[in-house]
GROMACS .gro file of C-alpha atoms in nm:
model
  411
    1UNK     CA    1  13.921  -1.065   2.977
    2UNK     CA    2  13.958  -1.137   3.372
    3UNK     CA    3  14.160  -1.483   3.278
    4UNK     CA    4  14.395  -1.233   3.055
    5UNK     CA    5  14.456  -0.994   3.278
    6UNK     CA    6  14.474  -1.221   3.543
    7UNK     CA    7  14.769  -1.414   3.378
    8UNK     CA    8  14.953  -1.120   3.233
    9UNK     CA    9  14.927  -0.966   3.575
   10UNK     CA   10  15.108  -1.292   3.738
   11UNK     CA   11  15.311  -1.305   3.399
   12UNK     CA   12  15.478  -0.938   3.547
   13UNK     CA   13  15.490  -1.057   3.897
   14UNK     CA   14  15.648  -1.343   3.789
   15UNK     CA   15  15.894  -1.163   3.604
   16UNK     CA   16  15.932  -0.882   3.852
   17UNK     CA   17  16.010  -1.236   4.133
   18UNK     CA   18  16.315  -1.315   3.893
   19UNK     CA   19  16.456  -0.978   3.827
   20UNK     CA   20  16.469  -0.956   4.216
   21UNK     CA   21  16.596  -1.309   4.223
   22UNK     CA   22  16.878  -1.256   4.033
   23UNK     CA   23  16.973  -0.910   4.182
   24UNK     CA   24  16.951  -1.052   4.519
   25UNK     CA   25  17.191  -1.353   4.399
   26UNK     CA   26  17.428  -1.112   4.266
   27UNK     CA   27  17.422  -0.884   4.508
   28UNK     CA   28  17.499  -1.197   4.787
   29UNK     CA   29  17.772  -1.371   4.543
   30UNK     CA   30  17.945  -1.037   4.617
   31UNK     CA   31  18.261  -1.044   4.859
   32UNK     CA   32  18.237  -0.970   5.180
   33UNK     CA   33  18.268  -0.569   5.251
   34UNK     CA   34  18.123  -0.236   5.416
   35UNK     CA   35  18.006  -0.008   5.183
   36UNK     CA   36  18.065   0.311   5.440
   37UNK     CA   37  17.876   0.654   5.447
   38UNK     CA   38  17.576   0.707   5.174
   39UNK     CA   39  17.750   0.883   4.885
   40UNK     CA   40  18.084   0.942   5.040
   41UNK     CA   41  18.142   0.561   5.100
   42UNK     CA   42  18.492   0.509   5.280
   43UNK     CA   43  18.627   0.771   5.021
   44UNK     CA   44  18.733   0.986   5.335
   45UNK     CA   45  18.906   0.707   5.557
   46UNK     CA   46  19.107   0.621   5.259
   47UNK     CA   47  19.224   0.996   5.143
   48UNK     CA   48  19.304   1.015   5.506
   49UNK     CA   49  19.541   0.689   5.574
   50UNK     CA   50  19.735   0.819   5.235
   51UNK     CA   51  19.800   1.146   5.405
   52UNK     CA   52  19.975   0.986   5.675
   53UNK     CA   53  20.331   0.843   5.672
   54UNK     CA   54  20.122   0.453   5.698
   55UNK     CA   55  19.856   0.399   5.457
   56UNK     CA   56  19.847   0.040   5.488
   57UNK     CA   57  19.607   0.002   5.803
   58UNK     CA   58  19.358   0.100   5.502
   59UNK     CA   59  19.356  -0.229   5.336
   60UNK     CA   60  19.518  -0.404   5.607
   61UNK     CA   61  19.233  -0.355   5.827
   62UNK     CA   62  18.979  -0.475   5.601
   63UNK     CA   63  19.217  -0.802   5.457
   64UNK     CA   64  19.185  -0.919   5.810
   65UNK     CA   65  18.887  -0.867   5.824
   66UNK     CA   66  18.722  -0.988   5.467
   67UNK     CA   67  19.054  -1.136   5.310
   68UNK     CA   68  19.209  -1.055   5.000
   69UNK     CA   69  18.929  -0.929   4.808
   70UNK     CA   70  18.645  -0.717   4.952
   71UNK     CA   71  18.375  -0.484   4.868
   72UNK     CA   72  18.380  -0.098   4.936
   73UNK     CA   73  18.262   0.249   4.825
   74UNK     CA   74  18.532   0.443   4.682
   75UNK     CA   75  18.546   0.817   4.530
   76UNK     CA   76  18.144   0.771   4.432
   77UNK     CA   77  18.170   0.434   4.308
   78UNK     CA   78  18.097   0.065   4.385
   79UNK     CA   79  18.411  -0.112   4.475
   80UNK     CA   80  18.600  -0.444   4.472
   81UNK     CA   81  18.948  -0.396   4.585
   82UNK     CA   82  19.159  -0.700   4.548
   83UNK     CA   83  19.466  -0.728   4.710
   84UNK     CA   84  19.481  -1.075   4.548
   85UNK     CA   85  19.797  -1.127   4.302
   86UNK     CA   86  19.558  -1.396   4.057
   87UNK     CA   87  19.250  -1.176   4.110
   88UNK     CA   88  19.467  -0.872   3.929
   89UNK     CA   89  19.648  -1.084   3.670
   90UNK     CA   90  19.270  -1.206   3.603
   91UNK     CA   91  19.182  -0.854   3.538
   92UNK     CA   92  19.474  -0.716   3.384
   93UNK     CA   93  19.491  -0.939   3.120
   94UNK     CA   94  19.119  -0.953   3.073
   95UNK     CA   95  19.130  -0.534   3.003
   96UNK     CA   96  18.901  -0.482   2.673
   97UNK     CA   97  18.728  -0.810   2.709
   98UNK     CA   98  18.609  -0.846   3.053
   99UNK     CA   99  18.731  -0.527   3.169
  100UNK     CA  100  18.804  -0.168   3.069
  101UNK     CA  101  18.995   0.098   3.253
  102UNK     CA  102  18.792   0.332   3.423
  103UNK     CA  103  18.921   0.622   3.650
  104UNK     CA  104  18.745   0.883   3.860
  105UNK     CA  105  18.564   1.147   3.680
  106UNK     CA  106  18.742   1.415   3.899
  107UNK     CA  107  19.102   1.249   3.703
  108UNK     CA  108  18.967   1.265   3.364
  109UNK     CA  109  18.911   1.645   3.374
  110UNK     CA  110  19.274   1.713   3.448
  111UNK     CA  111  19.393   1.450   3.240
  112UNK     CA  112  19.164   1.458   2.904
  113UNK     CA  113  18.969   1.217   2.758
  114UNK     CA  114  19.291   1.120   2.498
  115UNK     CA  115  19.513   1.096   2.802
  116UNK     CA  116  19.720   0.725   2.743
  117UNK     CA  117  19.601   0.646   3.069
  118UNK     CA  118  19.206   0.691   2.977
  119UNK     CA  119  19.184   0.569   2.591
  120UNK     CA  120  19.062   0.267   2.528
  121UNK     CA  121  19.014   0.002   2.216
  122UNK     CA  122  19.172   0.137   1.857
  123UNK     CA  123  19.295   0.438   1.998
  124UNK     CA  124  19.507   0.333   2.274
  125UNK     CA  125  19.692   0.110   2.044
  126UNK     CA  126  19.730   0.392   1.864
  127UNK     CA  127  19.864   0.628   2.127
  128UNK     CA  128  20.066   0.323   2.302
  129UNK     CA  129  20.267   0.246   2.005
  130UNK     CA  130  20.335   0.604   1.931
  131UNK     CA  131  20.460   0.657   2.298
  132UNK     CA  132  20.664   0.341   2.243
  133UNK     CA  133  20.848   0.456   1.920
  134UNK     CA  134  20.977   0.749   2.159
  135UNK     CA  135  21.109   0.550   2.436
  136UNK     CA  136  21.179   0.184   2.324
  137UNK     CA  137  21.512   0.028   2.375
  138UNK     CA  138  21.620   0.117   2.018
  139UNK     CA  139  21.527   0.495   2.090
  140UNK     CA  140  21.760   0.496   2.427
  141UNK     CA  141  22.034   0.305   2.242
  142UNK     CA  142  22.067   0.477   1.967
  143UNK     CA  143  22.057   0.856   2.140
  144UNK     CA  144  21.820   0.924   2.410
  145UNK     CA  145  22.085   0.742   2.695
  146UNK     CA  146  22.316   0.972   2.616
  147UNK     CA  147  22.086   1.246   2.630
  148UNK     CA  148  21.991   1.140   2.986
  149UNK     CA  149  22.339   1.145   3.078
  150UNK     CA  150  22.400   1.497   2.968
  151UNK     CA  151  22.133   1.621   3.153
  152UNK     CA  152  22.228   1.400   3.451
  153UNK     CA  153  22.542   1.549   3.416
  154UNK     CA  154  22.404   1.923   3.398
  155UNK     CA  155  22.171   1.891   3.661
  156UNK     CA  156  22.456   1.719   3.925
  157UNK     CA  157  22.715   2.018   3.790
  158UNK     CA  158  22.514   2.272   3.961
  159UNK     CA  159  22.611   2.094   4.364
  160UNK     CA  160  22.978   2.188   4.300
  161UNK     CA  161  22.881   2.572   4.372
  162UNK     CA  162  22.763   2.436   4.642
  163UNK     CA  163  23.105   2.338   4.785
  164UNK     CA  164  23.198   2.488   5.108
  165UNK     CA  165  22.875   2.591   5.183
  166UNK     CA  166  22.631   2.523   5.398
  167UNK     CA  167  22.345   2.453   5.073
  168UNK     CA  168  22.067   2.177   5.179
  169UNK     CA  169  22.020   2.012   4.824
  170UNK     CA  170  21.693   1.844   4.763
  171UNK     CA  171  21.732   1.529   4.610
  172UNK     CA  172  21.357   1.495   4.524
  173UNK     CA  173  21.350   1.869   4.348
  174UNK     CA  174  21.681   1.760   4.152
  175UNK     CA  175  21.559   1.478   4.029
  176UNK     CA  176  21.223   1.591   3.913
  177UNK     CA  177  21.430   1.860   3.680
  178UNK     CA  178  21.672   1.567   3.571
  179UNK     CA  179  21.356   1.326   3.441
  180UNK     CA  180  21.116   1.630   3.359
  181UNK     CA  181  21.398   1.772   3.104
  182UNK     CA  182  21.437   1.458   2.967
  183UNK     CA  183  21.049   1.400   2.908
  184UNK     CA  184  21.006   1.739   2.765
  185UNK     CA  185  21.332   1.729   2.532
  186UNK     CA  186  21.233   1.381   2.374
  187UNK     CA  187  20.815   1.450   2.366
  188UNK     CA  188  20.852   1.720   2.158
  189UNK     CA  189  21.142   1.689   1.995
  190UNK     CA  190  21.287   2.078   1.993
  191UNK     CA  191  21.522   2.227   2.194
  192UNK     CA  192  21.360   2.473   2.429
  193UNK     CA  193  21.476   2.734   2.682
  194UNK     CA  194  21.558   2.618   3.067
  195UNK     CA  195  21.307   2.906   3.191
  196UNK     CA  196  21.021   2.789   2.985
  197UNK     CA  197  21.100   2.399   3.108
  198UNK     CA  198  21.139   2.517   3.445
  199UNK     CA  199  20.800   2.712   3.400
  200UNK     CA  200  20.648   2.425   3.239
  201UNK     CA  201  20.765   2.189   3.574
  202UNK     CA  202  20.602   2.416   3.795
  203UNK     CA  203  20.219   2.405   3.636
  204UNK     CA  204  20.317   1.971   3.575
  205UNK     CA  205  20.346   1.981   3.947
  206UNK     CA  206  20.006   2.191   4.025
  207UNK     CA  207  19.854   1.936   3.773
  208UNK     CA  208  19.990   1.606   3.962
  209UNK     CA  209  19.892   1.726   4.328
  210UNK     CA  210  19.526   1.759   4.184
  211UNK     CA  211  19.574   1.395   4.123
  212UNK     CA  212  19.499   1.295   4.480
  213UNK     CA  213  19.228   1.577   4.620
  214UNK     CA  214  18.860   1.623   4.671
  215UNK     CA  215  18.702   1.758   4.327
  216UNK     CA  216  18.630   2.091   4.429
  217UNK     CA  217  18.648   2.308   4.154
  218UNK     CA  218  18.667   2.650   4.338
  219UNK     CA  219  18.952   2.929   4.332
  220UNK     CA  220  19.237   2.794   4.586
  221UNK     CA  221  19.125   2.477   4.568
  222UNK     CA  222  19.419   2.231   4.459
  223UNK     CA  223  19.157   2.060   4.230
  224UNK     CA  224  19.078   2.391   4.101
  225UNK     CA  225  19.448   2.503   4.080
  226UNK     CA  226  19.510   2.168   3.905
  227UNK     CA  227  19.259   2.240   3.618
  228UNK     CA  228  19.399   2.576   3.542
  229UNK     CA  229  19.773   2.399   3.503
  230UNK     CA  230  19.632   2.174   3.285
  231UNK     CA  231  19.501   2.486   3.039
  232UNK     CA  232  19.818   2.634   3.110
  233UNK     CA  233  20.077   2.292   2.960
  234UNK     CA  234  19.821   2.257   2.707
  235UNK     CA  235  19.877   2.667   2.601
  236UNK     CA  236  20.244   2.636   2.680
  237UNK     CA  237  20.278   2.322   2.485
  238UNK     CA  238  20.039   2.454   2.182
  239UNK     CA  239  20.330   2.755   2.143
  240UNK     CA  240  20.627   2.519   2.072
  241UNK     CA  241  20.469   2.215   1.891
  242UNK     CA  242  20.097   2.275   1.667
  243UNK     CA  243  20.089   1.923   1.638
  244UNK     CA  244  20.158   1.774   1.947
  245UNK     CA  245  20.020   1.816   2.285
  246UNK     CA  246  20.160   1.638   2.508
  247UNK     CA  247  20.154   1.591   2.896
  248UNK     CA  248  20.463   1.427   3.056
  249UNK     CA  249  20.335   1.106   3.248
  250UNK     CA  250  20.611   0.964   3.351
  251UNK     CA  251  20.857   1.165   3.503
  252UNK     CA  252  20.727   1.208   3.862
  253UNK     CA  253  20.698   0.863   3.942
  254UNK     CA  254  21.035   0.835   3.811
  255UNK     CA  255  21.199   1.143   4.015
  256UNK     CA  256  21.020   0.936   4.294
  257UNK     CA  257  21.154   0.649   4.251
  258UNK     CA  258  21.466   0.808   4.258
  259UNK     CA  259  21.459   1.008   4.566
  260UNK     CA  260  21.333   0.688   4.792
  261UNK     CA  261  21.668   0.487   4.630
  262UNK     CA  262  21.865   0.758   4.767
  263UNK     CA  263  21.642   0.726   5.155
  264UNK     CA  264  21.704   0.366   5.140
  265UNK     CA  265  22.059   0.397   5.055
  266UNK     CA  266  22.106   0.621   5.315
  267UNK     CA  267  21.949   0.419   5.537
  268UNK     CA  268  22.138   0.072   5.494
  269UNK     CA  269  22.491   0.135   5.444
  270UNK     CA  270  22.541  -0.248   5.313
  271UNK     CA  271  22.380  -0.171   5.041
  272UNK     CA  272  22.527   0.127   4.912
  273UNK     CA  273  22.847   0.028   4.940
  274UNK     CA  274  22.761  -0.296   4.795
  275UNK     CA  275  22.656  -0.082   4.528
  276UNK     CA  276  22.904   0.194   4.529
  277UNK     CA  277  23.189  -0.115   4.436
  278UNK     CA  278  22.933  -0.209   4.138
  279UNK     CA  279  22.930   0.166   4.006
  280UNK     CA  280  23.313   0.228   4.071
  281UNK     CA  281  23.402  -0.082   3.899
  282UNK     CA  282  23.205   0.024   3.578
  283UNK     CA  283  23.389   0.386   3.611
  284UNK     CA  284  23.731   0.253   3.669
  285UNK     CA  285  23.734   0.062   3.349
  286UNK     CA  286  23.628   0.359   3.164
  287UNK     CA  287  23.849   0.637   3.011
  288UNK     CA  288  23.842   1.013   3.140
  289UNK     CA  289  23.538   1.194   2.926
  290UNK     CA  290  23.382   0.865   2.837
  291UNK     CA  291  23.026   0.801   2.806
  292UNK     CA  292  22.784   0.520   2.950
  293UNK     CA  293  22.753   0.257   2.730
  294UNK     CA  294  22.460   0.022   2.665
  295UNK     CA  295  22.713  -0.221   2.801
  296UNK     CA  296  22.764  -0.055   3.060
  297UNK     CA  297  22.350   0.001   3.170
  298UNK     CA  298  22.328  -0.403   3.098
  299UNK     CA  299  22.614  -0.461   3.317
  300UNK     CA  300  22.416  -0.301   3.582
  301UNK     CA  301  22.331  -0.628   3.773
  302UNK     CA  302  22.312  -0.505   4.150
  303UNK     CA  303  22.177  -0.142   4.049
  304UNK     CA  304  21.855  -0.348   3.877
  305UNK     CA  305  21.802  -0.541   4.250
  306UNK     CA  306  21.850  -0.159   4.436
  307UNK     CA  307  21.573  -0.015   4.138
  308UNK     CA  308  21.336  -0.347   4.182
  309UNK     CA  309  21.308  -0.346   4.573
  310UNK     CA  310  21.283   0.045   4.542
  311UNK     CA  311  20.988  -0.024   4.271
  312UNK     CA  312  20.857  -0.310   4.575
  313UNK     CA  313  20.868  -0.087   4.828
  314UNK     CA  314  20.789   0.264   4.707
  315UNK     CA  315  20.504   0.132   4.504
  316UNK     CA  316  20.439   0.513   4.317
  317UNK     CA  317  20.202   0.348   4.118
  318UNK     CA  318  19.950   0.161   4.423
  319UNK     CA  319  19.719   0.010   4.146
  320UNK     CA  320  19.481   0.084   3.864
  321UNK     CA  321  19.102   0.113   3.832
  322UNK     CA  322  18.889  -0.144   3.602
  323UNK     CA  323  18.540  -0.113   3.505
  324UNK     CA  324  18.344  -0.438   3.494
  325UNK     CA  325  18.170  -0.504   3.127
  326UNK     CA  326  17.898  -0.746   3.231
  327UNK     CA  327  17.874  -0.964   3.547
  328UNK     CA  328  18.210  -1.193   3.608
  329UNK     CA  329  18.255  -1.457   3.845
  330UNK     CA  330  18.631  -1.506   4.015
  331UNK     CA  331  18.677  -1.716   4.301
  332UNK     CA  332  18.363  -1.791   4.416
  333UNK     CA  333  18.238  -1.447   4.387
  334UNK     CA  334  18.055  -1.164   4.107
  335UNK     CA  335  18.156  -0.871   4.040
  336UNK     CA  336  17.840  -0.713   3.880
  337UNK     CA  337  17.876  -0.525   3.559
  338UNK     CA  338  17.918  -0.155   3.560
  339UNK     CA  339  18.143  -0.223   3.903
  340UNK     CA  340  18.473  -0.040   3.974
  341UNK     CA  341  18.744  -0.302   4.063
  342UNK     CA  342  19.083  -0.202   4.198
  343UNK     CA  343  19.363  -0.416   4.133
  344UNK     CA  344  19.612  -0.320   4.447
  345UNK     CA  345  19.974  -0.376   4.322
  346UNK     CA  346  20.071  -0.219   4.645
  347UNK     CA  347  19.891  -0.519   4.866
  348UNK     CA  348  20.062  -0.745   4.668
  349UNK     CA  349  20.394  -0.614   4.697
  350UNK     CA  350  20.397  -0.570   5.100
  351UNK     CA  351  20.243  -0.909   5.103
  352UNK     CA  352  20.444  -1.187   5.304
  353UNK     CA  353  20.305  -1.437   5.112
  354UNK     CA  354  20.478  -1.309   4.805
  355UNK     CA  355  20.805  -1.163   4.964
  356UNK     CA  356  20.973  -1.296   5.269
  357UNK     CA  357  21.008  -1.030   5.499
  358UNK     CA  358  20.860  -0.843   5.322
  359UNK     CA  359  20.871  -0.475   5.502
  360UNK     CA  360  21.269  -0.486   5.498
  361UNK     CA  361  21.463  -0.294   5.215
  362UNK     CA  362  21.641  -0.633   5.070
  363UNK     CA  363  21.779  -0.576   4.748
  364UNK     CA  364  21.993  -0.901   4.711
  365UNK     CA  365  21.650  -1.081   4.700
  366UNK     CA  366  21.663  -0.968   4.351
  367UNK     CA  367  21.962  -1.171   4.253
  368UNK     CA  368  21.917  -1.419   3.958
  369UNK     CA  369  21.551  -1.321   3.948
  370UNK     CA  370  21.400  -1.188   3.595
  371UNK     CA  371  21.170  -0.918   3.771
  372UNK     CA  372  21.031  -0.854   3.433
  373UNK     CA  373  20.828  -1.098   3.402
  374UNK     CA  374  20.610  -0.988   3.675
  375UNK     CA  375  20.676  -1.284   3.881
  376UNK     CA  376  20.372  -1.429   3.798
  377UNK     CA  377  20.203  -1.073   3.866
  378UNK     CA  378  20.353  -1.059   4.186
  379UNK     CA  379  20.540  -0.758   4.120
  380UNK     CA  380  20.360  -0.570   3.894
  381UNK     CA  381  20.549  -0.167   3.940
  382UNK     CA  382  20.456  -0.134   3.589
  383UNK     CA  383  20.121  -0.251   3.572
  384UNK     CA  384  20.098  -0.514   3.336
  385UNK     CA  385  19.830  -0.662   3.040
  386UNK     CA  386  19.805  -0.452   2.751
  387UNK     CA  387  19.839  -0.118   2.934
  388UNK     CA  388  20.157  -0.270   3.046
  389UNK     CA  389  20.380   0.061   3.123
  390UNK     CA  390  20.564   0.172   2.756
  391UNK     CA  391  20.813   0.337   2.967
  392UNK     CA  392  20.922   0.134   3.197
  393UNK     CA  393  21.284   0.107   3.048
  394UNK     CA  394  21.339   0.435   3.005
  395UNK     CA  395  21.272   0.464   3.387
  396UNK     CA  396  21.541   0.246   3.447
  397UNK     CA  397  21.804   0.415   3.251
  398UNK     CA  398  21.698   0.721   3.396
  399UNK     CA  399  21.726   0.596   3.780
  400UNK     CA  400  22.055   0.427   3.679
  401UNK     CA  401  22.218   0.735   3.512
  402UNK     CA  402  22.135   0.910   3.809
  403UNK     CA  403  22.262   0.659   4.072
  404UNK     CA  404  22.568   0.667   3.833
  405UNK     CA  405  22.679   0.969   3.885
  406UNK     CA  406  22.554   1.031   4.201
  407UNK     CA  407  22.747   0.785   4.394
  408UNK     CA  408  23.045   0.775   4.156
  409UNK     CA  409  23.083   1.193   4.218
  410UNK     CA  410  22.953   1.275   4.540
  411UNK     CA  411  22.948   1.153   4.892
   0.00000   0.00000   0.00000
């Protein structure tokens, strides 16, 4: 009975040796990182460098550091943050084998579990096809460009009352009631009152600030005021539609995008008027009353380079979060299973590896380049794999529509 015990005691130790082994050969296969504060992490020194007018010392900091890809501890989880173009294609195109998307608890609240962004397997291909049929180049040919341009058009109407006076327009507020009326009209599919839109904006816009704060669910809090927005679209929404409850995704990165192509433009007079000839020419060949063609959107060339550095530059979307399936090795590291990994698209497109001069608003770098095929995942403003964005066309008809007309009507 000693000899047993004796050998299924060093039969545990043994196995307890390995277990550690292997943990501790994981754990130094990692990259190279600081893991921050206990519990908090670095969660704090990164929600601080985004509320400043330079959140790149953030990653740039630590890429000198570490390089591309390095370990961290971001809102409560275990992070590898690659600012690595191959690392992200890796994991991008890996999503559902290797991978799965995975975002902060805090988002999924305000969001919902069925949110596009948070489905996974059977059910996002469910969900992404049915946003698709709403938005795909068939949709905007056959009706929905048009559409945009009428409500381009109403939206732009409302400046000339503004003539002779001393108004301040906000392009950012106009063009978040251009791309929000457009979402709203072709998501559900009714016509619906300006006052209930406009009402429906205003809780959309509690609900997207909530995006980016501490998950504090008390009264004030803009995590708190974000959840009760949420229960108010999904109330508001429930009294047009029964059977559809949509939330519009799209439309603030788009009114975004839009507002920093107008900053730019104002702030590199080349360009616009490099522009401004494109635009004009498209007009002056076009009868009084006339409306964009798809022709005309195609014909587009220069407008696509202005949209493409805009995309580069403005980077709305600064990357997505993937959750590691089981342990996988990438460039001579692991990134153990259960890990958060955060593809930067933002690193990547700031990068002067990837773009010569790459802080400089150049849109003629754009010229004879196919941007949509991400370059190789260099310029991913879309994301890219099979969560590749559905709307990404639509965003560009919207944001030329708008240029359109703005620089076509107004100085």
């Amino acid at each position: 009975m000693t000899m047993y015990y004796f050998l299924g005691s060093l039969f545990l130790l043994l196995l307890l040796l390995f277990k550690w082994w292997r943990g501790w050969t994981k754990m130094t296969r990692l990259p190279p990182g600081t893991m921050g504060w206990p519990l908090l992490g670095e969660t704090l020194e990164l929600i601080a460098a985004y509320k400043t007018t330079n959140p790149e010392p953030f990653t740039e900091k630590r890429q000198s550091r570490f390089g591309p890809v390095f370990k961290t501890h971001l809102l409560g989880k275990p992070t590898i943050y690659s600012t690595d173009s191959e690392v992200n294609k890796f994991v991008l195109q890996n999503e559902g084998r290797l991978f799965a998307s995975s975002y902060p608890m805090s988002l999924e609240k305000i969001l919902g579990k069925n949110s596009l962004l948070l489905t996974r397997g059977h059910l996002h291909k469910q969900l992404y096809s049915l946003t698709w049929s709403f938005v795909s180049s068939h949709v905007l040919k056959s009706h929905l460009m048009a559409e945009i341009e009428d409500i381009v058009c109403s939206t732009l109407s409302t400046w000339r009352n503004y003539i002779g006076q001393e108004q301040v327009i906000y392009v950012q507020d106009e063009a978040k009631k251009a791309t929000f009326n457009v979402s709203v009209n072709q998501l559900l599919s009714t016509s619906v009152d300006a006052e209930w839109i406009e009402a429906l904006r205003k809780e959309y816009l509690l609900l997207v600030e909530g995006f980016f704060s501490l998950p504090f669910n008390f009264p004030g809090t803009t995590y708190g005021r974000a959840l009760q927005a949420r229960s108010q679209i999904t109330k508001r929404v429930t009294e047009v539609v029964n059977q559809r409850k949509a939330l519009v995704a799209g439309y603030e990165t788009t009114s975004m995008i839009i507002t920093l192509a107008v900053k730019f433009l104002t702030d590199h007079s080349a360009v616009l008027e490099h522009l401004k000839a494109e635009l004009n020419s498209i007009k002056n060949n076009k009868k009084s009353g006339d409306k964009l063609s798809w022709s005309d959107f195609k014909s587009m060339v220069f407008t696509q380079c202005v949209i493409n550095e805009t995309l580069r530059m403005g980077n709305m979307v600064g990357g997505v979060f993937r959750k590691a399936l089981q342990d996988v090795d990438i460039q001579g590291f692991t990134i153990p299973k259960g890990w958060i990994v955060f593809a930067s698209f933002r690193a990547v497109h700031l990068d002067e590896a990837n773009f010569t001069d790459a802080h400089v608003f150049n849109p003629w770098r754009w010229l004879g380049c196919n941007a949509s095929s991400n370059l190789n995942f260099k310029f991913t403003p879309f994301g890219g794999g099979p969560r590749f964005c559905p709307g990404h066309e639509l965003a560009r008809v919207q944001i030329s529509v708008f240029l359109y007309y703005l620089l076509t009507q107004f100085r």
